[in-house]
mmCIF file of C-alpha atoms in Angstrom:
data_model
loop_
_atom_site.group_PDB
_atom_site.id
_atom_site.type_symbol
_atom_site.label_atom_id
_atom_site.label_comp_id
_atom_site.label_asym_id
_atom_site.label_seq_id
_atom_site.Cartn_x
_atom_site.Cartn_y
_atom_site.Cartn_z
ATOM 1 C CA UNK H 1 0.000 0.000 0.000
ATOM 2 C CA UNK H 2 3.213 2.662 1.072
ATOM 3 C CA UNK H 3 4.547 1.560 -2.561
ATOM 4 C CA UNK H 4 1.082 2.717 -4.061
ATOM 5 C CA UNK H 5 0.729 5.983 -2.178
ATOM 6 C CA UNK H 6 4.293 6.901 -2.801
ATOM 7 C CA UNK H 7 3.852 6.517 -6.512
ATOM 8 C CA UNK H 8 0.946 8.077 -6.364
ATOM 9 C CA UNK H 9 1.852 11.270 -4.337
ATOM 10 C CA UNK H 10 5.089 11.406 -6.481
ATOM 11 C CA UNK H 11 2.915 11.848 -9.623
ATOM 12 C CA UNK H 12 0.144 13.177 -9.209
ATOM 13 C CA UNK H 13 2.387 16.238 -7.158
ATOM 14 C CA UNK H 14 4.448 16.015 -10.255
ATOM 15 C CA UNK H 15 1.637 16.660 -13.257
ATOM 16 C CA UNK H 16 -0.250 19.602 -10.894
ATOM 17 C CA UNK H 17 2.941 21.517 -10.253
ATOM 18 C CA UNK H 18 4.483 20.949 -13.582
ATOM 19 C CA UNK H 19 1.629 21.544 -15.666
ATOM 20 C CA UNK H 20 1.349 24.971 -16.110
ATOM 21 C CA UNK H 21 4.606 26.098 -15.860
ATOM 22 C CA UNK H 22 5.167 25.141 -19.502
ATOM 23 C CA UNK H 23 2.584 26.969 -20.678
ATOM 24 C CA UNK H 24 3.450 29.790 -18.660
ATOM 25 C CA UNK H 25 6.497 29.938 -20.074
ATOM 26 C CA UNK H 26 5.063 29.488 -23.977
ATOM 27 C CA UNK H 27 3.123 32.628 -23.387
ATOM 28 C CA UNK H 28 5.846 34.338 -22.013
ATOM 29 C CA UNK H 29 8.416 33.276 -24.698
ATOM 30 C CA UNK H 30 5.291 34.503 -27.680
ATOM 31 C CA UNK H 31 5.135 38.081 -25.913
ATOM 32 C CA UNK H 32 8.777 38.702 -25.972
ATOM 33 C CA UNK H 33 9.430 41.026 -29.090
ATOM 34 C CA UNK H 34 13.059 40.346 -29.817
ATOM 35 C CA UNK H 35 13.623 37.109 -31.758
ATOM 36 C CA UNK H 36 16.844 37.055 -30.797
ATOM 37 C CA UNK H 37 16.907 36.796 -27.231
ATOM 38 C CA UNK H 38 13.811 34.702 -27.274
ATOM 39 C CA UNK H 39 16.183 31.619 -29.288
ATOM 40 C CA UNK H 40 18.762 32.696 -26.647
ATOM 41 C CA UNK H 41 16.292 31.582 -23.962
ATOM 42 C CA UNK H 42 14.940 29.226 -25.622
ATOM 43 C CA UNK H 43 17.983 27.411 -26.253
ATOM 44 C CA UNK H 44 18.864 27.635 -22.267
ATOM 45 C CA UNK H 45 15.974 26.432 -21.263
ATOM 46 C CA UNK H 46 15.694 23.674 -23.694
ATOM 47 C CA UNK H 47 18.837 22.327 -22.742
ATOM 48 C CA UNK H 48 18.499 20.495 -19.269
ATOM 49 C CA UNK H 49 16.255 18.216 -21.304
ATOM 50 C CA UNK H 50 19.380 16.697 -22.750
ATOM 51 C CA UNK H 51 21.122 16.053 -19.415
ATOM 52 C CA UNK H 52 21.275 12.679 -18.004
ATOM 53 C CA UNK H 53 19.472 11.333 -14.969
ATOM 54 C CA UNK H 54 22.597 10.387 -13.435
ATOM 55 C CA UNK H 55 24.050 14.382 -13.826
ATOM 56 C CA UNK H 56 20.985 15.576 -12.860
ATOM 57 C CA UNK H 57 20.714 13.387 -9.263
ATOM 58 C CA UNK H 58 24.770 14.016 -9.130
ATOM 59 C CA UNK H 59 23.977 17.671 -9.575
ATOM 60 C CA UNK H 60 21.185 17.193 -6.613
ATOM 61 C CA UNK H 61 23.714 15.991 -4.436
ATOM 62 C CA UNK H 62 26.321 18.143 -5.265
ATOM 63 C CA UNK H 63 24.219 21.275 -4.184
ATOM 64 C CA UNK H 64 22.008 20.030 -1.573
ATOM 65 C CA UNK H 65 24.302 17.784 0.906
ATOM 66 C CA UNK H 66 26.008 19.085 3.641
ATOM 67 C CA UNK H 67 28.587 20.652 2.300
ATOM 68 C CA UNK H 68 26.475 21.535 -0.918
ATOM 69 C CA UNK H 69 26.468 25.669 -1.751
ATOM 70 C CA UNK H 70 22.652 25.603 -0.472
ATOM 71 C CA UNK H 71 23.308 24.145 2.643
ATOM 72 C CA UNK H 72 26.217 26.815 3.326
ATOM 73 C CA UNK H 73 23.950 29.837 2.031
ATOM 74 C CA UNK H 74 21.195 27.962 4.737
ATOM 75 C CA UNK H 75 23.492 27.603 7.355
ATOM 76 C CA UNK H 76 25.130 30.904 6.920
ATOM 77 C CA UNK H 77 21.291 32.995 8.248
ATOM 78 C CA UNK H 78 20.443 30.045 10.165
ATOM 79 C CA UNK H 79 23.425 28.603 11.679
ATOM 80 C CA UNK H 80 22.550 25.556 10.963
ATOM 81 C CA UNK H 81 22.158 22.859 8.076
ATOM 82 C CA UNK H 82 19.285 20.904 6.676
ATOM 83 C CA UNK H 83 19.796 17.137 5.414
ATOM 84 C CA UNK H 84 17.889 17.071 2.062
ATOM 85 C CA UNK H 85 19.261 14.447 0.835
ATOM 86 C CA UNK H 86 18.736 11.990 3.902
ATOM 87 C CA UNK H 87 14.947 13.321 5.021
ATOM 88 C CA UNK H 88 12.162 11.759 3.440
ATOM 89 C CA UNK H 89 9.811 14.842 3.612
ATOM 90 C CA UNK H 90 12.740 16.342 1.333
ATOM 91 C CA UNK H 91 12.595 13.381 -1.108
ATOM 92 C CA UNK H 92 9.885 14.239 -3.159
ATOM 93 C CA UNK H 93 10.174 18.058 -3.589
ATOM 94 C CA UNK H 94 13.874 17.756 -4.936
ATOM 95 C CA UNK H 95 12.579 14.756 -7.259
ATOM 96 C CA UNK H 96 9.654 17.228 -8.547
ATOM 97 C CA UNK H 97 11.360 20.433 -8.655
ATOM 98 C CA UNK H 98 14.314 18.979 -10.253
ATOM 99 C CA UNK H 99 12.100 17.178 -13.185
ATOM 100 C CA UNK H 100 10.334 20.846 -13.594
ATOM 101 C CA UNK H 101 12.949 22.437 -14.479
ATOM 102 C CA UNK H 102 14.936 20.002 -16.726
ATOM 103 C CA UNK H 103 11.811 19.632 -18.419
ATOM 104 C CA UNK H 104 9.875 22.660 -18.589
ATOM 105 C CA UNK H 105 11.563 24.127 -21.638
ATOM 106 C CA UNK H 106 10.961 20.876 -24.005
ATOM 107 C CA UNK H 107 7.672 20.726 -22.745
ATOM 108 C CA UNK H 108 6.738 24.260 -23.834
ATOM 109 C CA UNK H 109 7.820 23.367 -27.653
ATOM 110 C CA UNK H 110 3.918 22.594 -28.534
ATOM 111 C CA UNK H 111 2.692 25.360 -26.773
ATOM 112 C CA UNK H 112 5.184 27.646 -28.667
ATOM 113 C CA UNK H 113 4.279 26.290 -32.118
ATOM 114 C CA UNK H 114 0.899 26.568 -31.453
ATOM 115 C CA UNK H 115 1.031 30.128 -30.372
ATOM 116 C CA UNK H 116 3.151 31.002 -33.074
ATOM 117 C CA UNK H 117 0.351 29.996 -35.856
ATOM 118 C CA UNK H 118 -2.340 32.328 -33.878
ATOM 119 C CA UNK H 119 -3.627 34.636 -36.935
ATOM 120 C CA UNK H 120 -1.636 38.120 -36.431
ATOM 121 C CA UNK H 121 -5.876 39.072 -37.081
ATOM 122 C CA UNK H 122 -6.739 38.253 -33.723
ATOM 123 C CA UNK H 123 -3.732 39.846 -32.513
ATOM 124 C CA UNK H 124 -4.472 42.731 -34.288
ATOM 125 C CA UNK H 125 -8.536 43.191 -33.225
ATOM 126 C CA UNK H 126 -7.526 42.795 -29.670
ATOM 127 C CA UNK H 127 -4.865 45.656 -29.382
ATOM 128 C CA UNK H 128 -7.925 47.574 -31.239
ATOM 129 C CA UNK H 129 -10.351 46.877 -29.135
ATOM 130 C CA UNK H 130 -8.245 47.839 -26.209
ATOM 131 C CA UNK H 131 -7.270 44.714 -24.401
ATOM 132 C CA UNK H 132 -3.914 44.892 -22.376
ATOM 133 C CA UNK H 133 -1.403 41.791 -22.181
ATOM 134 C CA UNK H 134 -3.858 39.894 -19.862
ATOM 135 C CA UNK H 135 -6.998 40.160 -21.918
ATOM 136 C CA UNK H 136 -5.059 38.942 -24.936
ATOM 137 C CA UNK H 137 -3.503 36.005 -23.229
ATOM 138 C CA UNK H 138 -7.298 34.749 -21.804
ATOM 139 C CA UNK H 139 -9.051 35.550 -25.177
ATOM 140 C CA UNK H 140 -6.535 34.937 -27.800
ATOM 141 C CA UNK H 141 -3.491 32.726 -26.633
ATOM 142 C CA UNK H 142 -5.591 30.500 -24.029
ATOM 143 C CA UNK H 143 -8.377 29.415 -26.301
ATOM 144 C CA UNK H 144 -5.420 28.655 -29.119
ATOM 145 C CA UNK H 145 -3.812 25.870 -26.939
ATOM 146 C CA UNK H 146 -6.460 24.639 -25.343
ATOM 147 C CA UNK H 147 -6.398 21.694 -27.215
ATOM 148 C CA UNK H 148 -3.353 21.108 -26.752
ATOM 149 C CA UNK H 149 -3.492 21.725 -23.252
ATOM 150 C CA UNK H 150 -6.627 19.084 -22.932
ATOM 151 C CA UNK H 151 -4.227 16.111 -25.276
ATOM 152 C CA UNK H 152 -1.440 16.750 -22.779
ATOM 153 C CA UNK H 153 -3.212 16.738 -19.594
ATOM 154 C CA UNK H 154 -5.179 13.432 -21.191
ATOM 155 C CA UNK H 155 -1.607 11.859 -22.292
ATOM 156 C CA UNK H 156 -0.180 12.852 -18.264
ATOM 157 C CA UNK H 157 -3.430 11.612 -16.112
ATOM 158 C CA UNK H 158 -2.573 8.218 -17.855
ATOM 159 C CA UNK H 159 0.557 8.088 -17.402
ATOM 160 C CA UNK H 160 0.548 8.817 -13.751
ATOM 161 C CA UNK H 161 1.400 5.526 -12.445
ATOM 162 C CA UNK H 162 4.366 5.470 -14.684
ATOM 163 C CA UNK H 163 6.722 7.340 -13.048
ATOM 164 C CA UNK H 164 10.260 5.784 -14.112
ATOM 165 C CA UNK H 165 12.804 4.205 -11.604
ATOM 166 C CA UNK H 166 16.126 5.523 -12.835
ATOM 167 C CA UNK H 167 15.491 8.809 -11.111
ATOM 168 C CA UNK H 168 13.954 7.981 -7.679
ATOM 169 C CA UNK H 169 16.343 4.642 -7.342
ATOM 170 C CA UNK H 170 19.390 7.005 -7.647
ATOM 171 C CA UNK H 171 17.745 9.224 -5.517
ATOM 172 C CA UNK H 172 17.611 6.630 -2.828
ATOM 173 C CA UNK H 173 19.367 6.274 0.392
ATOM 174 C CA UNK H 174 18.635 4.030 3.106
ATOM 175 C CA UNK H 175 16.914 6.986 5.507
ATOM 176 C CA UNK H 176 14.472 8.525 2.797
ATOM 177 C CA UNK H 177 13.172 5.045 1.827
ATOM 178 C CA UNK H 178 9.717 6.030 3.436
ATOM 179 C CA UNK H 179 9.016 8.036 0.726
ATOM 180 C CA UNK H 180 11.079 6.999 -2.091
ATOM 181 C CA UNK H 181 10.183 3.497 -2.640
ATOM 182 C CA UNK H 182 7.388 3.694 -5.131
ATOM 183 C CA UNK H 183 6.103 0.638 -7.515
ATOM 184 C CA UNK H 184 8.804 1.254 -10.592
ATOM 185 C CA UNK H 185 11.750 0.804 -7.864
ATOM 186 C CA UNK H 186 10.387 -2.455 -5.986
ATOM 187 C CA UNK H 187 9.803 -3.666 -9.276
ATOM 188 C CA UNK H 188 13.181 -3.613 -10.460
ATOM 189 C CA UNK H 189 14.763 -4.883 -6.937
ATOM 190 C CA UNK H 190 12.074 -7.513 -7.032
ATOM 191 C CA UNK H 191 12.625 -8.429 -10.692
ATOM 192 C CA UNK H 192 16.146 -7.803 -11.714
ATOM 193 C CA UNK H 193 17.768 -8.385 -8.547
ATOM 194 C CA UNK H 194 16.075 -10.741 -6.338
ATOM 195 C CA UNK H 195 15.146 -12.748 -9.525
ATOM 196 C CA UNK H 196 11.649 -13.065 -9.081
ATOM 197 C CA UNK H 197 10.033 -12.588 -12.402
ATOM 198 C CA UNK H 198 6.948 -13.272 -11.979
ATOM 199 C CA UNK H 199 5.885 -11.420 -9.220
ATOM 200 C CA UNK H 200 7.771 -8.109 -10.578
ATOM 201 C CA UNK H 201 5.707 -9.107 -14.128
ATOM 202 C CA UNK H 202 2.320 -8.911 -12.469
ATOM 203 C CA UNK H 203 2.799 -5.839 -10.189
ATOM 204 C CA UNK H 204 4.402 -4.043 -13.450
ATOM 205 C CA UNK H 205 0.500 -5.711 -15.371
ATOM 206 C CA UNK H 206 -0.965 -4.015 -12.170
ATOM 207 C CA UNK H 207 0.322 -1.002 -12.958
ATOM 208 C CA UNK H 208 -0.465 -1.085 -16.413
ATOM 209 C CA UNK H 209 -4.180 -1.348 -16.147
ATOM 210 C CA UNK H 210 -4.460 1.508 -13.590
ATOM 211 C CA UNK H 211 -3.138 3.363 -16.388
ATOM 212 C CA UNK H 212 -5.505 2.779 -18.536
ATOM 213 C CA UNK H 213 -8.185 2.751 -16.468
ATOM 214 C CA UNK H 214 -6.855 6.576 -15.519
ATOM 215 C CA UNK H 215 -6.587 7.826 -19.117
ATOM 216 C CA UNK H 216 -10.381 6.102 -19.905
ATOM 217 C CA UNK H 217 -11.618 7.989 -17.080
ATOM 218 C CA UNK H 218 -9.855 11.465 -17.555
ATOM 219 C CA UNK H 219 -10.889 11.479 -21.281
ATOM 220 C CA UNK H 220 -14.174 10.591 -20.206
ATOM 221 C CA UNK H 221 -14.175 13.682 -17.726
ATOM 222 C CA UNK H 222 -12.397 15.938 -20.236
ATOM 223 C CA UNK H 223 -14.928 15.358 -22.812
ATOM 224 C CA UNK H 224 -17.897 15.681 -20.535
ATOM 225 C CA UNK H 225 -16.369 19.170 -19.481
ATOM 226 C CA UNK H 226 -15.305 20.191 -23.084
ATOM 227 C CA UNK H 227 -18.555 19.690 -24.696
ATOM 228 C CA UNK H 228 -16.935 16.494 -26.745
ATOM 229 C CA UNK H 229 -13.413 17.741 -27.056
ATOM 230 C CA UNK H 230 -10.317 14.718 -25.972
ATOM 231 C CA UNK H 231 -8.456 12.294 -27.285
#
């Protein structure tokens, strides 16, 4: 049950705090006027996508141990230090934090092409009618990805008991196991290393089905509130 609820929390956490910030950040990106510095930004943003796992959790550690540079900024007001790495409160805001902001620039790329295609028209009627920055962004860039908004919050809901086990099994140490042992990690001990197949198969067919018993129901819900409109 602590596997379930860990998974659980992990993703569900996960897709509500990381779903907006993408889009946030495609609007922001389509008011900028300078093409030039918005590649520029683009192209830093867009880049933690490419790091590994294993840099990304060896950057975690790096900066929040100990001796990290965020521990000595902490300890430097407060006196003392805080061990992120070892609590398990800690776990799973450095594992959803972290995957925020590697991925937050990749996952603004449809947003960005769709906001790009908006008719300059639209653009063009609003500044006449007198709508500032806000009332353009609710009546001409919101409606223009909300489809895209509905596929990918469709696409996440269903895929929120797959969250992957490279990340939160390097994560791992043996003091924030209360909150870091979700399904995709006991699956692999169970499987890979303790050699029992067959249990590891039907927990990972467990899995599975709530899946798709998730994305049924959230397209379900999605068209009910969309007049028709999902996957």
């Amino acid at each position: 049950m602590i596997l379930l609820v860990n998974t659980l929390k992990l993703s569900v956490y996960g897709l509500l705090l990381g779903f907006f910030p993408p889009i946030i950040l495609a609007i922001s990106f389509n008011l900028l006027a300078s093409d030039k510095l918005k590649k520029r930004l683009q192209l830093i943003l867009y880049a933690p996508n490419f790091i590994s796992v294993v840099i990304i959790v060896g950057m975690i550690f790096l900066f929040f141990s100990n001796k990290g540079p965020v521990n000595h900024i902490y300890e430097f007001f407060t006196g003392k230090t805080v061990p992120f790495l070892t609590e398990p409160d800690f776990f799973r805001p450095l594992y959803i934090f972290s995957g925020i902001w590697q991925g937050i620039g990749w996952s603004s790329i449809l947003y960005t092409a769709t906001l790009s295609n908006v008719s300059p028209e639209l653009i063009d009627a609003a500044k006449i009618d007198g709508a500032n920055i806000l009332q353009r962004i609710w009546h001409v860039d919101i409606p223009a990805i909300k489809p895209v908004m509905v596929i990918s919050f469709i696409l996440a809901a269903g895929g929120i008991m797959s969250v992957g086990y490279e990340k939160a099994y390097l994560m791992q140490t043996t003091m924030n196991l209360p909150s870091s042992e979700i399904i995709a990690t006991y699956v692999y001990k169970v499987g890979l290393q303790s050699g029992d197949y067959s249990y590891s198969t039907a927990v990972g067919l467990f899995n599975s089905l709530i899946n798709l018993i998730l994305i049924i129901a959230v397209n379900q819900t999605v068209k009910k509130l969309n007049d028709g409109e999902g996957l």
